[in-house]
mmCIF file of C-alpha atoms in Angstrom:
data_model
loop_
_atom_site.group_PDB
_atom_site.id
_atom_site.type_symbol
_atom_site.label_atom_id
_atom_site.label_comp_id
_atom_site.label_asym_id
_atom_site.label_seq_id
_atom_site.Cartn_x
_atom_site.Cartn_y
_atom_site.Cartn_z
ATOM 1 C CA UNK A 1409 74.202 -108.437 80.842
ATOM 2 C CA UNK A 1410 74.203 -105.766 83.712
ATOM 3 C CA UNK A 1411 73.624 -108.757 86.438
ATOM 4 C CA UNK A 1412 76.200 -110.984 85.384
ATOM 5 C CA UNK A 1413 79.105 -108.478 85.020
ATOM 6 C CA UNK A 1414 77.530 -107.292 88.220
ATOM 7 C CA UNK A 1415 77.648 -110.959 89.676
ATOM 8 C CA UNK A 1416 80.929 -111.477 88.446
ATOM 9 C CA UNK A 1417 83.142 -108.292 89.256
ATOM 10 C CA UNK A 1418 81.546 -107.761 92.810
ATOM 11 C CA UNK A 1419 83.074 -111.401 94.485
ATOM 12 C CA UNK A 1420 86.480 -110.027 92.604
ATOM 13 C CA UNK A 1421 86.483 -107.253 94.610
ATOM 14 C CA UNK A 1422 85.594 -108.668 97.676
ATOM 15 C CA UNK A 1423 88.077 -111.918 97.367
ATOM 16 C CA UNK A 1424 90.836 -109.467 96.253
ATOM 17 C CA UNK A 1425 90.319 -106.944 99.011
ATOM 18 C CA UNK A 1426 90.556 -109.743 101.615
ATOM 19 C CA UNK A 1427 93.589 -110.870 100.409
ATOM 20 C CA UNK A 1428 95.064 -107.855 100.010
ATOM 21 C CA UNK A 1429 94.427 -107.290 103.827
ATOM 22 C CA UNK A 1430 95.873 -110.749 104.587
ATOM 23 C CA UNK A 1431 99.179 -109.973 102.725
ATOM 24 C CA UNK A 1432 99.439 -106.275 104.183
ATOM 25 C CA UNK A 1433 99.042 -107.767 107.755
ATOM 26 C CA UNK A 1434 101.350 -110.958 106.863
ATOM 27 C CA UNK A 1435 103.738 -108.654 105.734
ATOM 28 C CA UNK A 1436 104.028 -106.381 108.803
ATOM 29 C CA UNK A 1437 104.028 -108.923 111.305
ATOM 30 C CA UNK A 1438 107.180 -110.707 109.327
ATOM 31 C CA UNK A 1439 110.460 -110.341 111.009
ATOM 32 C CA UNK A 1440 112.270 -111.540 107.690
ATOM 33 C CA UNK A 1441 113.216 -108.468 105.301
ATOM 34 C CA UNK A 1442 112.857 -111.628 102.159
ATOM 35 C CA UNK A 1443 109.751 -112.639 103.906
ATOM 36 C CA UNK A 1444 107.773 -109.451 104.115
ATOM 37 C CA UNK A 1445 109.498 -108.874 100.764
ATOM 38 C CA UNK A 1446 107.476 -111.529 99.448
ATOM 39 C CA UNK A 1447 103.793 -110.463 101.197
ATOM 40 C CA UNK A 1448 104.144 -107.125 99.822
ATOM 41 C CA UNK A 1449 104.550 -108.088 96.311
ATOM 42 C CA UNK A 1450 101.693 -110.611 97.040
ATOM 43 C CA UNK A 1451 99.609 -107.399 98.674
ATOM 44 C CA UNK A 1452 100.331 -105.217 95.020
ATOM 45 C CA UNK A 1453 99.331 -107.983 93.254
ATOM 46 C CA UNK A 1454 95.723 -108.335 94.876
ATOM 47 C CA UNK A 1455 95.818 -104.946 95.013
ATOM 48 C CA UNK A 1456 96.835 -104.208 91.445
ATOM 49 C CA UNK A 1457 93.821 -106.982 90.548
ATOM 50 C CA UNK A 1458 91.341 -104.947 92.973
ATOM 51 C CA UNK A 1459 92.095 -101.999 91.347
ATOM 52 C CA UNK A 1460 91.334 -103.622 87.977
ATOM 53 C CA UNK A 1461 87.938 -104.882 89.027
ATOM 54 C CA UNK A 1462 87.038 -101.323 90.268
ATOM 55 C CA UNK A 1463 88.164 -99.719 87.183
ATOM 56 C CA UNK A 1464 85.503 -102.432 84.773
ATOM 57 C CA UNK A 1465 83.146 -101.414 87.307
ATOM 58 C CA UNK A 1466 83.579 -97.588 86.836
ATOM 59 C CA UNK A 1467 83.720 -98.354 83.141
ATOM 60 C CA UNK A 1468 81.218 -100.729 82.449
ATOM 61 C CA UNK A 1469 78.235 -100.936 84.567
ATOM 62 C CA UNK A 1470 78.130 -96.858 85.293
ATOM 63 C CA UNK A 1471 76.412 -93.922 83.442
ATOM 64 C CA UNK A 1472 78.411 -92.266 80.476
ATOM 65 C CA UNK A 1473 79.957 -89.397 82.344
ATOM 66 C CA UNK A 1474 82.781 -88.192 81.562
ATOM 67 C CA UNK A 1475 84.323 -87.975 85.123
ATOM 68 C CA UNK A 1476 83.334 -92.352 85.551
ATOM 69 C CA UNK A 1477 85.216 -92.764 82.790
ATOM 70 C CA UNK A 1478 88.009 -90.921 84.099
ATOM 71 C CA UNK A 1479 88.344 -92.239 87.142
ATOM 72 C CA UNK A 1480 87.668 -95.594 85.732
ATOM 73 C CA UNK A 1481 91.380 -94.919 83.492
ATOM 74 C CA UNK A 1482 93.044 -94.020 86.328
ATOM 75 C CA UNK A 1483 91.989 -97.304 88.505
ATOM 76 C CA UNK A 1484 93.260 -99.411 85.849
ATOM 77 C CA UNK A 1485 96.220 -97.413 84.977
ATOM 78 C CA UNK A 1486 97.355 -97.768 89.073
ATOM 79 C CA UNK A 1487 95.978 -101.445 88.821
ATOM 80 C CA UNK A 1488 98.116 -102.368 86.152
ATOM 81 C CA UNK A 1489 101.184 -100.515 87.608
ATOM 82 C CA UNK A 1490 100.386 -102.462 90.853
ATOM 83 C CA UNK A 1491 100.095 -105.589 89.062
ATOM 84 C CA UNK A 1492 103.355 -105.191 87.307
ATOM 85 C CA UNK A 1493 105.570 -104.099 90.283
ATOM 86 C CA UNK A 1494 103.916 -106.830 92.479
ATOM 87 C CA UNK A 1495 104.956 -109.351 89.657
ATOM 88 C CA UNK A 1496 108.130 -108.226 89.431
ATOM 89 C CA UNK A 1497 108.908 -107.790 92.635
ATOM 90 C CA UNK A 1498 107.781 -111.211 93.428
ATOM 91 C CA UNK A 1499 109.937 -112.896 90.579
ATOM 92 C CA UNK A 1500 112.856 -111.182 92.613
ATOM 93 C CA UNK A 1501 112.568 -112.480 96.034
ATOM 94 C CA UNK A 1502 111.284 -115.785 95.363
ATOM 95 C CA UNK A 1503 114.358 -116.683 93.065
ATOM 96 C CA UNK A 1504 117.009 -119.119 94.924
ATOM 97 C CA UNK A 1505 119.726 -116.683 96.379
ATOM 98 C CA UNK A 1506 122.993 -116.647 94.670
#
């Protein structure tokens, strides 16, 4: 059961991470405020899902110590913040202006 959480959480922090680095570059290379608006939410949201992954990890597939487990609840407490203010963020500057 090890090898398949193992199998599965790993490429999830890989693919995140890269696309977290995509939107962080995309986003500082954008002249556009709305535009690098929009790659930073993008960037939290891979982020906040990175974050995620590394918290199962810490929770899941380590050793029952007390200090795995609490670093595991504060990776997914920041990963679901991240997740949340990318979402939000994103639902904002993607809306037609008024």
């Amino acid at each position: 059961m090890d090898q398949l959480l193992q199998w599965l959480l790993m490429p999830g922090i890989l693919i995140s991470l890269v696309f977290s680095a995509l939107f962080s570059i995309k986003s500082r290379r954008s002249s556009d405020a709305r535009t690098r608006a929009i790659f930073s939410a993008r960037m939290n949201i891979s982020m906040g899902i990175m974050l995620l992954f590394i918290a199962l990890v810490q929770l899941f597939l380590s050793g029952e110590s007390t200090l795995r487990i609490v670093i595991g609840a504060i990776f997914l407490v920041l990963g679901v913040f991240n997740l949340f203010a990318g979402l939000r963020n994103l639902s904002i500057y993607s809306s037609p202006r008024s």
